[in-house]
Amino acid sequence: MSNISIYTDKLRESGLRPTRQRLKICEVLFSPEKTFHFTINDLTKIIENKLSEKISLATVYNTIHAFKNKGYLKEISINSDKSYFDTNVTEHHHFFDEDTNELIDCNNDDIDSVNIKKNITGKKIKSVEVLIKVASDNQNQN
Amino acid sequence: MSNISIYTDKLRESGLRPTRQRLKICEVLFSPEKTFHFTINDLTKIIENKLSEKISLATVYNTIHAFKNKGYLKEISINSDKSYFDTNVTEHHHFFDEDTNELIDCNNDDIDSVNIKKNITGKKIKSVEVLIKVASDNQNQN
DNA sequence: TCAACAGTTTAGAATTGTTTTAATGTAAAT
DNA sequence: ATTTACATTAAAACAATTCTAAACTGTTGA
Ligand SMILES: [Mn+2]
Ligand SMILES: [Mn+2]
Ligand SMILES: [Zn+2]
Ligand SMILES: [Zn+2]
């Protein structure tokens, strides 16, 4: 499939030139039908498999940050160990499975929209997100 | 005030002996009327001011983790830079001010309780928390 | 055509928050 | 008192992320 022009557009929109490495990142991120969650390490490994060649961590970080700033990716903080990124850039909620450290999207019709009665003077709400931590029954609570 | 026996109890309950350093940590954490949010660095500085003496980071980390495991503190992840801790251990929601990097508690009557219609098979819900990111109007969205 | 430029890749170094280590010190139990 | 277990500490190790600077690549325009 010739998604390549889509990828070059996204890169240019993000202020980046389309290069071999960056196009491969795009392929991994934007060709799957389903959105997904990943860490920088996940992504780097996937790319090195597909590319059969090393890619520099600096390139991955740079590209991911540019996409995040442009709004083509979201960053999700679960614990402070490492960052998770999300190719689903719509505002949505998450389950986090503490047994497997896995993030699971929550469809908007799985949660009633959150009704906030308070506001901070002089501040605008930028996002409202719910995080539901789950674990198998016989598990020590976090 | 003689909160000291309260502090020693909390320490013992957490599996720790009461020492000068740990009692000072307790005083900073548990004597204020209002709950508050802090980072390890915040806390260490406060303690060193009150104590007029250095305290080892390792001691602070150990004590804070023991309290967290016992449920006397909560850990909150906002971004992956650093951990925030909360002396308010009830389940509650937060505003996060992106301009100042400040956490603000959300009273339970400021948000309708979140209604979750989906569940993950074999998993129990451990917590449900809402994070509302805010910023001053003329601000670039995260 | 090809030199000059702007932006890119990369390995490795630096930085930051956190955890571990191991030597020394202190509280508690006997 | 003596012994034991646990604490404190500075410093080292660690892991995620960011920065650096040298080599590289694609583009531009003389
Ligand atoms: Mn961050
Ligand atoms: Mn870190
Ligand atoms: Zn998601
Ligand atoms: Zn709070």
mmCIF file of N, CA, C and O in Angstrom, chain A residues 92-95 106 111-114 128-133, chain B residues 93 114 116 127-131:
data_model
loop_
_atom_site.group_PDB
_atom_site.id
_atom_site.type_symbol
_atom_site.label_atom_id
_atom_site.label_comp_id
_atom_site.label_asym_id
_atom_site.label_seq_id
_atom_site.Cartn_x
_atom_site.Cartn_y
_atom_site.Cartn_z
ATOM 1 N N HIS A 92 -9.652 9.564 25.548
ATOM 2 C CA HIS A 92 -10.301 8.325 25.981
ATOM 3 C C HIS A 92 -9.696 7.846 27.293
ATOM 4 O O HIS A 92 -8.700 8.375 27.751
ATOM 5 N N HIS A 93 -10.320 6.842 27.860
ATOM 6 C CA HIS A 93 -9.932 6.364 29.184
ATOM 7 C C HIS A 93 -9.219 5.022 29.088
ATOM 8 O O HIS A 93 -9.235 4.385 28.045
ATOM 9 N N HIS A 94 -8.590 4.627 30.197
ATOM 10 C CA HIS A 94 -7.791 3.394 30.162
ATOM 11 C C HIS A 94 -8.021 2.511 31.376
ATOM 12 O O HIS A 94 -8.198 3.005 32.487
ATOM 13 N N PHE A 95 -7.967 1.222 31.109
ATOM 14 C CA PHE A 95 -7.721 0.242 32.141
ATOM 15 C C PHE A 95 -6.214 -0.007 32.164
ATOM 16 O O PHE A 95 -5.582 -0.039 31.107
ATOM 17 N N CYS A 106 -10.508 2.139 26.758
ATOM 18 C CA CYS A 106 -11.874 2.087 27.232
ATOM 19 C C CYS A 106 -12.706 2.873 26.233
ATOM 20 O O CYS A 106 -12.483 4.073 26.057
ATOM 21 N N ILE A 111 -17.862 4.193 29.595
ATOM 22 C CA ILE A 111 -17.824 5.094 30.747
ATOM 23 C C ILE A 111 -18.706 6.299 30.446
ATOM 24 O O ILE A 111 -18.602 6.887 29.369
ATOM 25 N N ASP A 112 -19.578 6.627 31.400
ATOM 26 C CA ASP A 112 -20.352 7.856 31.237
ATOM 27 C C ASP A 112 -19.415 9.048 31.309
ATOM 28 O O ASP A 112 -18.447 9.034 32.062
ATOM 29 N N SER A 113 -19.716 10.073 30.558
ATOM 30 C CA SER A 113 -18.796 11.210 30.537
ATOM 31 C C SER A 113 -18.725 11.833 31.925
ATOM 32 O O SER A 113 -19.719 11.914 32.642
ATOM 33 N N VAL A 114 -17.543 12.228 32.286
ATOM 34 C CA VAL A 114 -17.273 12.693 33.642
ATOM 35 C C VAL A 114 -17.787 14.118 33.806
ATOM 36 O O VAL A 114 -17.467 15.003 33.008
ATOM 37 N N VAL A 128 -9.594 15.439 30.249
ATOM 38 C CA VAL A 128 -10.200 14.749 31.392
ATOM 39 C C VAL A 128 -10.065 13.265 31.118
ATOM 40 O O VAL A 128 -10.668 12.752 30.179
ATOM 41 N N GLU A 129 -9.224 12.593 31.893
ATOM 42 C CA GLU A 129 -9.052 11.179 31.608
ATOM 43 C C GLU A 129 -9.127 10.336 32.861
ATOM 44 O O GLU A 129 -8.622 10.706 33.922
ATOM 45 N N VAL A 130 -9.770 9.187 32.690
ATOM 46 C CA VAL A 130 -9.971 8.267 33.802
ATOM 47 C C VAL A 130 -8.989 7.115 33.663
ATOM 48 O O VAL A 130 -8.794 6.588 32.566
ATOM 49 N N LEU A 131 -8.382 6.752 34.771
ATOM 50 C CA LEU A 131 -7.506 5.588 34.790
ATOM 51 C C LEU A 131 -8.050 4.584 35.797
ATOM 52 O O LEU A 131 -8.203 4.906 36.980
ATOM 53 N N ILE A 132 -8.348 3.399 35.295
ATOM 54 C CA ILE A 132 -8.918 2.347 36.140
ATOM 55 C C ILE A 132 -7.854 1.280 36.308
ATOM 56 O O ILE A 132 -7.478 0.608 35.341
ATOM 57 N N LYS A 133 -7.345 1.142 37.507
ATOM 58 C CA LYS A 133 -6.347 0.101 37.734
ATOM 59 C C LYS A 133 -7.047 -1.183 38.109
ATOM 60 O O LYS A 133 -7.942 -1.192 38.965
ATOM 61 N N HIS B 93 -9.799 12.534 43.094
ATOM 62 C CA HIS B 93 -9.375 12.952 41.762
ATOM 63 C C HIS B 93 -8.509 14.199 41.853
ATOM 64 O O HIS B 93 -8.447 14.848 42.874
ATOM 65 N N VAL B 114 -17.727 8.070 38.845
ATOM 66 C CA VAL B 114 -17.542 7.590 37.480
ATOM 67 C C VAL B 114 -18.226 6.237 37.316
ATOM 68 O O VAL B 114 -17.998 5.317 38.098
ATOM 69 N N ILE B 116 -18.684 2.946 35.368
ATOM 70 C CA ILE B 116 -17.973 2.097 34.417
ATOM 71 C C ILE B 116 -18.843 0.921 34.021
ATOM 72 O O ILE B 116 -19.262 0.131 34.864
ATOM 73 N N SER B 127 -8.724 0.742 41.597
ATOM 74 C CA SER B 127 -8.935 2.178 41.797
ATOM 75 C C SER B 127 -9.459 2.802 40.519
ATOM 76 O O SER B 127 -9.229 2.293 39.416
ATOM 77 N N VAL B 128 -10.176 3.893 40.694
ATOM 78 C CA VAL B 128 -10.713 4.661 39.568
ATOM 79 C C VAL B 128 -10.391 6.113 39.842
ATOM 80 O O VAL B 128 -10.910 6.683 40.799
ATOM 81 N N GLU B 129 -9.502 6.674 39.060
ATOM 82 C CA GLU B 129 -9.150 8.070 39.340
ATOM 83 C C GLU B 129 -9.149 8.908 38.081
ATOM 84 O O GLU B 129 -8.707 8.466 37.014
ATOM 85 N N VAL B 130 -9.637 10.117 38.259
ATOM 86 C CA VAL B 130 -9.751 11.059 37.154
ATOM 87 C C VAL B 130 -8.633 12.084 37.273
ATOM 88 O O VAL B 130 -8.363 12.569 38.369
ATOM 89 N N LEU B 131 -8.025 12.364 36.142
ATOM 90 C CA LEU B 131 -7.008 13.415 36.104
ATOM 91 C C LEU B 131 -7.452 14.472 35.108
ATOM 92 O O LEU B 131 -7.675 14.181 33.927
#
